Amino acid sequence: MNRQIEVLSPAGNMDKLKMAIRYGADAVYCAGQSFGLRASSSNFSNEQLKEAVDFVHSHGKKIYVTCNIIPHNEDLVGLEDYLKFLESIGVDAIIVADLGIFLLAKRVAPNLERHVSTQANTTNYLTTEFWKEQGASRVVVAREVSIADIKTMKEAADIEIEAFVHGAMCISYSGRCLLSNYFTTRDANRGQCTQACRWKYSLVEENRPGEYYPIEEDQHGTYIFNSKDLCLLKYIPDLVEAGVDSLKIEGRMKSVHYAATVTKVYREAVDTYLADPAHYEVKPEWIEELEKISHRPYTEGFSVEKPDETAQNYGASSNTQTHDFIGLVEGYNAEEGYAYLEQRNNFKVGDEVEFCQPHGELVHHVITKMTDEDGNEITVAPHAQMKVRLYIDTPLEEYAMMRRKCKVKGQ
């Protein structure tokens, strides 16, 4: 198949952006310090945005910047200059939810492509046609649409379609939520969501204040709004055949480990499908990789049918993962047989570890010898970001992630 399918990865900061590109993303999306919906993420200063654009373009990839808040009048201060700045540094597109921001960008930064955010709730083909007529080059469809809906929307307008395929789901209609505003006065639609949907709730009867009843018969209460995470590896053929141009991974506030691992899995899955569409199957090792990162149980969302009660995770709001990210490879000395590592978590001689590489196969290893950066032999690497020489016969790629299986509680 000659058609190009974009793997679009989250970039909450510069480290995540660079790792996503190194692990196979065709494009990344990020935010400046204003006008985006992830105020809790570290985000990018203007200087960092310029650096990010230069880095991404040097690798032949694309970068999109979110301007997807639902603004009030006071939120518009500085917006015009910001849009002109994004155009001047060569950002490939902005992601916009509000029609006012969309029209302003069209007027003051006409060479800046505009993608319509999922926050704009595009759920039908008429709306797709509308955004095409307004000059949008891409629509990010709402999470509430099925693959069949997407096909109809694509056929209605000659416009690029982007769809979420992996990551956290919102229990509100494509993020149009008032829970955070109500409980904490932090506006979810202006980038300050507290994820109140993930909190633990109990039932209180009006005439019995102070008496809390679990909504289910469980001593811990229940997390009634806590959606499982989306995973559509299985449906890549269907999404491509429906006309989706960009497969979007959620997670700008998640870790470097998450960004790199999920990107690599979807990179391999897309390449496998494009190489032989008729025989595409989800490989067990892809699923194993997705279990290693921090996540909630997985769901297929609205892809085929409306989700039922099984799409919610009632038992807990915390994530699970099978492996910890404990070191980053900065180089390999072939003559002396050791990798340069930057420590990301405590590790020691005797640990069974594995290396996830940007391009190569997974490498398993038992640590038998390591030294500090001066060559002094050590048995443990306890200090944050300390430099370590780890002796291993197998050459390792730069930016490979060293991981260790999580310890079971109580051990």
CSV table of C-alpha atoms in Angstrom, one decimal:
chain,number,residue,atom,x,y,z
A,1,MET,CA,0.0,0.0,0.0
A,2,ASN,CA,1.4,3.4,-1.0
A,3,ARG,CA,-0.8,5.5,1.2
A,4,GLN,CA,0.9,7.2,4.1
A,5,ILE,CA,-0.7,6.8,7.6
A,6,GLU,CA,0.6,9.2,10.2
A,7,VAL,CA,1.5,8.1,13.7
A,8,LEU,CA,0.9,11.2,15.9
A,9,SER,CA,2.5,11.2,19.4
A,10,PRO,CA,2.1,13.4,22.4
A,11,ALA,CA,4.9,15.7,23.5
A,12,GLY,CA,4.4,17.2,27.0
A,13,ASN,CA,7.9,18.5,27.1
A,14,MET,CA,11.1,18.5,25.1
A,15,ASP,CA,12.3,15.1,26.4
A,16,LYS,CA,9.1,13.4,25.4
A,17,LEU,CA,9.0,15.1,22.0
A,18,LYS,CA,12.5,13.9,21.2
A,19,MET,CA,11.9,10.4,22.4
A,20,ALA,CA,8.6,10.2,20.4
A,21,ILE,CA,10.4,11.2,17.2
A,22,ARG,CA,13.3,8.8,17.9
A,23,TYR,CA,10.9,5.9,18.5
A,24,GLY,CA,9.1,6.4,15.2
A,25,ALA,CA,6.5,9.2,15.3
A,26,ASP,CA,5.7,10.8,12.0
A,27,ALA,CA,4.4,13.9,13.9
A,28,VAL,CA,4.1,15.2,17.4
A,29,TYR,CA,1.6,17.6,19.1
A,30,CYS,CA,2.5,19.9,21.9
A,31,ALA,CA,1.5,23.2,23.5
A,32,GLY,CA,2.9,26.5,24.4
A,33,GLN,CA,2.4,28.0,27.8
A,34,SER,CA,-1.0,29.5,26.9
A,35,PHE,CA,-4.0,28.6,24.9
A,36,GLY,CA,-3.7,24.8,25.3
A,37,LEU,CA,-5.8,22.3,27.2
A,38,ARG,CA,-3.0,20.8,29.3
A,39,ALA,CA,-2.1,23.5,31.8
A,40,SER,CA,-0.6,20.9,34.2
A,41,SER,CA,1.9,19.7,31.6
A,42,SER,CA,5.3,21.5,31.6
A,43,ASN,CA,4.6,22.7,28.0
A,44,PHE,CA,7.0,24.8,25.9
A,45,SER,CA,8.2,28.4,26.1
A,46,ASN,CA,8.5,30.3,22.8
A,47,GLU,CA,12.2,29.6,22.7
A,48,GLN,CA,11.6,25.9,23.3
A,49,LEU,CA,8.9,25.8,20.6
A,50,LYS,CA,11.5,27.1,18.1
A,51,GLU,CA,13.9,24.5,19.2
A,52,ALA,CA,11.2,21.8,18.9
A,53,VAL,CA,10.3,22.9,15.4
A,54,ASP,CA,13.9,22.8,14.3
A,55,PHE,CA,14.5,19.3,15.9
A,56,VAL,CA,11.4,17.8,14.4
A,57,HIS,CA,12.0,19.2,11.0
A,58,SER,CA,15.6,18.1,11.0
A,59,HIS,CA,14.2,14.5,11.2
A,60,GLY,CA,11.8,15.1,8.4
A,61,LYS,CA,8.7,15.0,10.7
A,62,LYS,CA,5.9,17.4,11.6
A,63,ILE,CA,4.9,19.3,14.7
A,64,TYR,CA,1.4,20.6,15.6
A,65,VAL,CA,0.7,23.1,18.4
A,66,THR,CA,-2.5,23.0,20.4
A,67,CYS,CA,-4.5,26.3,20.7
A,68,ASN,CA,-7.6,24.4,21.7
A,69,ILE,CA,-9.0,26.1,24.8
A,70,ILE,CA,-12.6,27.3,24.8
A,71,PRO,CA,-11.6,31.0,25.6
A,72,HIS,CA,-13.4,33.7,27.5
A,73,ASN,CA,-12.7,37.3,26.5
A,74,GLU,CA,-9.7,37.7,28.9
A,75,ASP,CA,-8.1,34.5,27.4
A,76,LEU,CA,-7.7,36.2,24.0
A,77,VAL,CA,-5.0,38.6,25.3
A,78,GLY,CA,-1.8,38.0,23.4
A,79,LEU,CA,-3.3,35.4,21.0
A,80,GLU,CA,-2.8,37.4,17.8
A,81,ASP,CA,0.9,37.8,18.4
A,82,TYR,CA,1.2,34.2,19.5
A,83,LEU,CA,-0.4,32.9,16.2
A,84,LYS,CA,1.9,35.1,14.2
A,85,PHE,CA,4.9,33.7,16.1
A,86,LEU,CA,3.8,30.1,15.5
A,87,GLU,CA,3.6,30.8,11.8
A,88,SER,CA,7.0,32.5,11.7
A,89,ILE,CA,8.8,29.6,13.2
A,90,GLY,CA,7.3,27.1,10.8
A,91,VAL,CA,4.9,25.1,12.9
A,92,ASP,CA,3.1,22.7,10.6
A,93,ALA,CA,-0.4,23.3,12.0
A,94,ILE,CA,-2.3,24.5,15.0
A,95,ILE,CA,-5.1,22.4,16.6
A,96,VAL,CA,-8.1,24.6,17.3
A,97,ALA,CA,-11.5,24.0,19.0
A,98,ASP,CA,-13.0,27.6,19.1
A,99,LEU,CA,-14.4,29.2,16.0
A,100,GLY,CA,-13.1,32.6,17.0
A,101,ILE,CA,-9.5,31.4,17.3
A,102,PHE,CA,-10.0,29.6,14.0
A,103,LEU,CA,-11.1,32.8,12.2
A,104,LEU,CA,-8.4,34.9,13.9
A,105,ALA,CA,-5.7,32.5,12.8
A,106,LYS,CA,-7.1,32.5,9.2
A,107,ARG,CA,-6.8,36.3,9.2
A,108,VAL,CA,-3.5,37.0,11.0
A,109,ALA,CA,-1.5,33.8,10.1
A,110,PRO,CA,-2.9,32.6,6.8
A,111,ASN,CA,0.0,30.3,6.0
A,112,LEU,CA,-0.6,28.3,9.3
A,113,GLU,CA,-2.6,25.2,8.7
A,114,ARG,CA,-5.6,24.7,11.0
A,115,HIS,CA,-6.6,21.3,12.4
A,116,VAL,CA,-10.0,21.1,14.2
A,117,SER,CA,-9.6,19.7,17.7
A,118,THR,CA,-11.7,16.9,19.1
A,119,GLN,CA,-12.9,19.5,21.5
A,120,ALA,CA,-15.0,20.9,18.7
A,121,ASN,CA,-17.2,17.7,18.8
A,122,THR,CA,-17.2,16.8,15.1
A,123,THR,CA,-19.6,13.9,15.0
A,124,ASN,CA,-21.2,14.0,11.6
A,125,TYR,CA,-20.5,14.6,7.9
A,126,LEU,CA,-22.2,18.0,7.8
A,127,THR,CA,-19.9,19.4,10.3
A,128,THR,CA,-16.9,17.9,8.5
A,129,GLU,CA,-18.1,19.7,5.3
A,130,PHE,CA,-18.5,22.9,7.3
A,131,TRP,CA,-14.9,22.9,8.5
A,132,LYS,CA,-13.7,22.0,5.0
A,133,GLU,CA,-15.5,25.1,3.6
A,134,GLN,CA,-14.0,27.3,6.4
A,135,GLY,CA,-10.5,26.3,5.3
A,136,ALA,CA,-9.5,23.6,7.8
A,137,SER,CA,-7.0,21.1,6.5
A,138,ARG,CA,-7.8,18.4,9.0
A,139,VAL,CA,-10.6,17.4,11.5
A,140,VAL,CA,-9.9,15.4,14.7
A,141,VAL,CA,-13.1,13.5,15.1
A,142,ALA,CA,-14.8,13.2,18.4
A,143,ARG,CA,-14.1,10.1,20.4
A,144,GLU,CA,-17.9,9.3,20.4
A,145,VAL,CA,-17.9,8.4,16.7
A,146,SER,CA,-17.6,4.8,15.3
A,147,ILE,CA,-15.3,3.7,12.5
A,148,ALA,CA,-18.4,3.5,10.3
A,149,ASP,CA,-19.2,7.1,11.2
A,150,ILE,CA,-15.7,8.2,10.3
A,151,LYS,CA,-16.0,6.5,6.8
A,152,THR,CA,-19.2,8.5,6.1
A,153,MET,CA,-17.5,11.8,7.3
A,154,LYS,CA,-14.5,11.2,5.1
A,155,GLU,CA,-16.6,10.5,2.1
A,156,ALA,CA,-18.5,13.7,2.6
A,157,ALA,CA,-15.5,16.0,2.4
A,158,ASP,CA,-12.0,15.9,0.9
A,159,ILE,CA,-10.3,16.6,4.2
A,160,GLU,CA,-7.7,14.8,6.4
A,161,ILE,CA,-9.2,12.8,9.3
A,162,GLU,CA,-7.3,12.3,12.6
A,163,ALA,CA,-8.7,9.9,15.2
A,164,PHE,CA,-7.6,8.9,18.7
A,165,VAL,CA,-6.4,5.3,18.8
A,166,HIS,CA,-4.7,5.0,22.2
A,167,GLY,CA,-4.8,6.5,25.7
A,168,ALA,CA,-7.0,8.0,28.4
A,169,MET,CA,-10.7,8.5,27.6
A,170,CYS,CA,-12.9,11.3,29.0
A,171,ILE,CA,-16.3,10.4,30.4
A,172,SER,CA,-17.6,13.8,29.2
A,173,TYR,CA,-18.6,14.5,25.6
A,174,SER,CA,-15.2,14.9,23.9
A,175,GLY,CA,-14.0,16.7,27.0
A,176,ARG,CA,-16.8,19.2,27.4
A,177,CYS,CA,-16.9,18.7,31.2
A,178,LEU,CA,-18.0,20.9,34.1
A,179,LEU,CA,-17.0,18.5,37.0
A,180,SER,CA,-13.7,20.2,37.5
A,181,ASN,CA,-15.2,23.7,37.4
A,182,TYR,CA,-17.9,22.7,39.9
A,183,PHE,CA,-15.7,21.0,42.5
A,184,THR,CA,-12.5,23.1,42.3
A,185,THR,CA,-13.4,26.2,40.1
A,186,ARG,CA,-10.6,25.0,37.7
A,187,ASP,CA,-12.0,25.2,34.1
A,188,ALA,CA,-11.4,22.0,32.2
A,189,ASN,CA,-12.2,23.8,28.9
A,190,ARG,CA,-9.4,26.3,29.6
A,191,GLY,CA,-6.7,23.8,30.3
A,192,GLN,CA,-7.1,23.2,34.1
A,193,CYS,CA,-8.9,19.9,34.4
A,194,THR,CA,-8.4,18.2,37.8
A,195,GLN,CA,-9.7,14.8,36.5
A,196,ALA,CA,-12.5,14.9,39.0
A,197,CYS,CA,-14.0,11.9,37.1
A,198,ARG,CA,-11.2,9.8,38.5
A,199,TRP,CA,-12.0,10.5,42.2
A,200,LYS,CA,-13.7,8.0,44.5
A,201,TYR,CA,-17.4,8.7,45.1
A,202,SER,CA,-20.0,7.5,47.5
A,203,LEU,CA,-23.8,8.2,47.8
A,204,VAL,CA,-25.2,10.7,50.3
A,205,GLU,CA,-29.0,10.8,50.9
A,206,GLU,CA,-30.3,14.4,51.3
A,207,ASN,CA,-31.8,13.8,54.8
A,208,ARG,CA,-28.8,11.9,56.2
A,209,PRO,CA,-25.8,14.3,55.8
A,210,GLY,CA,-22.6,12.8,56.8
A,211,GLU,CA,-23.7,9.2,56.1
A,212,TYR,CA,-21.8,7.9,53.1
A,213,TYR,CA,-23.0,4.8,51.2
A,214,PRO,CA,-20.9,2.9,48.6
A,215,ILE,CA,-22.6,2.9,45.2
A,216,GLU,CA,-21.6,-0.7,45.0
A,217,GLU,CA,-21.3,-3.2,47.8
A,218,ASP,CA,-17.6,-2.6,48.3
A,219,GLN,CA,-15.9,-1.2,51.4
A,220,HIS,CA,-13.8,1.1,49.2
A,221,GLY,CA,-16.6,2.9,47.4
A,222,THR,CA,-16.5,3.0,43.6
A,223,TYR,CA,-14.9,5.1,40.8
A,224,ILE,CA,-18.1,5.5,38.8
A,225,PHE,CA,-16.7,7.9,36.1
A,226,ASN,CA,-13.3,6.2,35.7
A,227,SER,CA,-13.1,5.1,32.0
A,228,LYS,CA,-10.7,2.5,30.8
A,229,ASP,CA,-8.0,3.5,28.4
A,230,LEU,CA,-8.5,3.3,24.6
A,231,CYS,CA,-6.5,0.8,22.5
A,232,LEU,CA,-7.3,0.3,18.9
A,233,LEU,CA,-4.4,-1.8,17.6
A,234,LYS,CA,-6.9,-4.4,16.4
A,235,TYR,CA,-8.8,-1.9,14.3
A,236,ILE,CA,-5.9,-0.3,12.4
A,237,PRO,CA,-7.1,-1.9,9.1
A,238,ASP,CA,-10.6,-0.7,9.6
A,239,LEU,CA,-9.5,2.8,10.5
A,240,VAL,CA,-7.3,3.0,7.4
A,241,GLU,CA,-10.0,1.7,5.1
A,242,ALA,CA,-12.4,4.2,6.6
A,243,GLY,CA,-10.1,7.0,5.5
A,244,VAL,CA,-8.3,7.9,8.7
A,245,ASP,CA,-5.0,9.7,7.8
A,246,SER,CA,-3.6,10.2,11.3
A,247,LEU,CA,-3.6,7.8,14.3
A,248,LYS,CA,-3.4,9.9,17.4
A,249,ILE,CA,-1.9,8.8,20.8
A,250,GLU,CA,-3.2,10.6,23.9
A,251,GLY,CA,-0.8,11.4,26.8
A,252,ARG,CA,1.0,14.7,26.9
A,253,MET,CA,1.1,14.5,30.7
A,254,LYS,CA,2.4,11.0,30.7
A,255,SER,CA,6.0,9.8,31.0
A,256,VAL,CA,8.9,9.6,28.5
A,257,HIS,CA,8.6,5.8,28.9
A,258,TYR,CA,5.0,6.0,27.8
A,259,ALA,CA,5.6,8.2,24.9
A,260,ALA,CA,8.4,6.1,23.5
A,261,THR,CA,6.9,2.7,24.1
A,262,VAL,CA,3.4,3.4,22.7
A,263,THR,CA,4.9,5.2,19.7
A,264,LYS,CA,7.1,2.3,18.9
A,265,VAL,CA,4.2,-0.2,19.1
A,266,TYR,CA,2.0,1.8,16.8
A,267,ARG,CA,4.9,2.5,14.4
A,268,GLU,CA,5.5,-1.2,14.1
A,269,ALA,CA,1.8,-2.0,13.8
A,270,VAL,CA,1.2,0.6,11.0
A,271,ASP,CA,4.3,-0.5,9.1
A,272,THR,CA,3.2,-4.2,9.4
A,273,TYR,CA,-0.2,-3.4,8.1
A,274,LEU,CA,1.0,-1.2,5.2
A,275,ALA,CA,3.5,-3.9,4.2
A,276,ASP,CA,0.8,-6.6,3.9
A,277,PRO,CA,-2.7,-5.4,4.6
A,278,ALA,CA,-4.4,-8.7,3.9
A,279,HIS,CA,-2.5,-10.6,6.6
A,280,TYR,CA,-2.4,-8.0,9.4
A,281,GLU,CA,-2.6,-9.4,12.9
A,282,VAL,CA,-2.0,-7.9,16.3
A,283,LYS,CA,1.3,-9.4,17.6
A,284,PRO,CA,1.4,-10.6,21.3
A,285,GLU,CA,4.6,-8.7,21.9
A,286,TRP,CA,2.8,-5.4,21.1
A,287,ILE,CA,0.3,-6.1,23.8
A,288,GLU,CA,3.0,-7.1,26.2
A,289,GLU,CA,4.7,-3.8,25.5
A,290,LEU,CA,1.5,-1.8,26.2
A,291,GLU,CA,1.2,-3.6,29.5
A,292,LYS,CA,4.6,-2.5,30.6
A,293,ILE,CA,3.7,1.2,30.6
A,294,SER,CA,1.5,3.0,33.1
A,295,HIS,CA,-2.1,2.5,32.0
A,296,ARG,CA,-5.7,1.5,33.0
A,297,PRO,CA,-7.3,-1.6,31.6
A,298,TYR,CA,-8.0,-1.2,27.8
A,299,THR,CA,-11.2,-0.7,26.0
A,300,GLU,CA,-12.2,-0.3,22.3
A,301,GLY,CA,-14.3,2.7,23.1
A,302,PHE,CA,-16.9,3.7,20.5
A,303,SER,CA,-15.0,2.2,17.6
A,304,VAL,CA,-17.6,-0.5,16.7
A,305,GLU,CA,-20.5,0.0,19.1
A,306,LYS,CA,-21.4,2.2,22.0
A,307,PRO,CA,-19.5,1.1,25.1
A,308,ASP,CA,-21.4,-0.5,27.9
A,309,GLU,CA,-20.7,-0.7,31.7
A,310,THR,CA,-17.6,-2.8,31.1
A,311,ALA,CA,-15.8,0.3,29.6
A,312,GLN,CA,-15.5,1.7,33.1
A,313,ASN,CA,-13.0,0.7,35.8
A,314,TYR,CA,-14.9,0.7,39.0
A,315,GLY,CA,-12.3,-0.8,41.3
A,316,ALA,CA,-9.6,1.8,41.4
A,317,SER,CA,-8.5,5.1,39.8
A,318,SER,CA,-4.8,4.3,39.8
A,319,ASN,CA,-2.9,3.0,36.8
A,320,THR,CA,-1.0,-0.3,36.6
A,321,GLN,CA,2.2,-1.3,34.8
A,322,THR,CA,4.5,-4.4,34.7
A,323,HIS,CA,7.8,-2.7,34.2
A,324,ASP,CA,9.8,0.4,35.5
A,325,PHE,CA,11.9,2.6,33.4
A,326,ILE,CA,15.3,2.6,35.2
A,327,GLY,CA,18.0,3.8,32.8
A,328,LEU,CA,18.6,5.5,29.4
A,329,VAL,CA,21.4,4.4,27.1
A,330,GLU,CA,23.5,7.4,25.9
A,331,GLY,CA,26.0,5.4,23.9
A,332,TYR,CA,27.8,2.0,23.5
A,333,ASN,CA,31.6,1.4,23.6
A,334,ALA,CA,32.1,-1.6,21.3
A,335,GLU,CA,35.8,-2.0,22.1
A,336,GLU,CA,35.3,-2.4,25.8
A,337,GLY,CA,31.8,-3.8,25.7
A,338,TYR,CA,29.8,-1.4,27.9
A,339,ALA,CA,26.9,0.9,27.6
A,340,TYR,CA,26.8,4.5,28.9
A,341,LEU,CA,23.7,4.9,31.0
A,342,GLU,CA,21.9,7.7,32.7
A,343,GLN,CA,20.2,6.3,35.8
A,344,ARG,CA,16.4,6.9,36.0
A,345,ASN,CA,15.7,4.7,39.0
A,346,ASN,CA,17.7,2.6,41.4
A,347,PHE,CA,19.3,-0.5,40.0
A,348,LYS,CA,22.1,-2.9,41.1
A,349,VAL,CA,24.2,-5.9,40.1
A,350,GLY,CA,22.1,-9.0,39.9
A,351,ASP,CA,19.0,-7.2,38.5
A,352,GLU,CA,17.3,-8.8,35.5
A,353,VAL,CA,16.7,-6.0,33.0
A,354,GLU,CA,15.7,-5.5,29.4
A,355,PHE,CA,16.4,-2.8,26.8
A,356,CYS,CA,13.7,-1.4,24.6
A,357,GLN,CA,15.4,0.1,21.6
A,358,PRO,CA,14.2,2.8,19.1
A,359,HIS,CA,14.5,0.4,16.2
A,360,GLY,CA,16.1,-2.9,17.3
A,361,GLU,CA,14.8,-6.0,19.1
A,362,LEU,CA,14.2,-6.2,22.8
A,363,VAL,CA,17.4,-7.2,24.6
A,364,HIS,CA,17.4,-9.1,27.9
A,365,HIS,CA,20.3,-9.0,30.3
A,366,VAL,CA,21.4,-9.8,33.9
A,367,ILE,CA,23.6,-7.0,35.3
A,368,THR,CA,26.9,-8.6,36.4
A,369,LYS,CA,29.3,-5.6,36.3
A,370,MET,CA,29.0,-1.8,36.2
A,371,THR,CA,31.2,1.2,37.1
A,372,ASP,CA,30.7,4.9,37.7
A,373,GLU,CA,31.6,7.3,35.0
A,374,ASP,CA,35.2,7.4,36.3
A,375,GLY,CA,35.6,3.6,35.9
A,376,ASN,CA,35.3,2.7,39.6
A,377,GLU,CA,33.4,-0.6,40.1
A,378,ILE,CA,30.1,-0.2,41.8
A,379,THR,CA,27.3,-2.7,42.8
A,380,VAL,CA,24.4,-0.2,42.9
A,381,ALA,CA,23.4,3.0,41.1
A,382,PRO,CA,21.3,4.8,43.7
A,383,HIS,CA,21.7,8.5,42.7
A,384,ALA,CA,19.2,10.2,40.3
A,385,GLN,CA,20.6,10.7,36.8
A,386,MET,CA,24.1,9.4,37.7
A,387,LYS,CA,26.2,8.2,34.8
A,388,VAL,CA,27.0,4.5,34.8
A,389,ARG,CA,29.0,2.1,32.6
A,390,LEU,CA,27.1,-1.1,32.3
A,391,TYR,CA,29.0,-4.0,30.8
A,392,ILE,CA,27.0,-6.0,28.2
A,393,ASP,CA,28.2,-7.9,25.2
A,394,THR,CA,25.2,-7.0,23.0
A,395,PRO,CA,25.6,-3.5,21.3
A,396,LEU,CA,22.7,-1.2,22.3
A,397,GLU,CA,21.2,1.7,20.4
A,398,GLU,CA,21.5,5.2,21.7
A,399,TYR,CA,18.3,6.2,23.6
A,400,ALA,CA,17.4,2.6,24.4
A,401,MET,CA,15.4,2.4,27.6
A,402,MET,CA,16.5,0.0,30.3
A,403,ARG,CA,13.5,-1.5,32.2
A,404,ARG,CA,13.0,-3.9,35.1
A,405,LYS,CA,10.0,-5.9,36.0
A,406,CYS,CA,8.0,-4.2,38.8
A,407,LYS,CA,8.4,-5.8,42.2
A,408,VAL,CA,5.2,-7.4,43.7
A,409,LYS,CA,4.1,-5.5,46.8
A,410,GLY,CA,5.4,-7.2,50.0
A,411,GLN,CA,8.4,-8.7,48.3
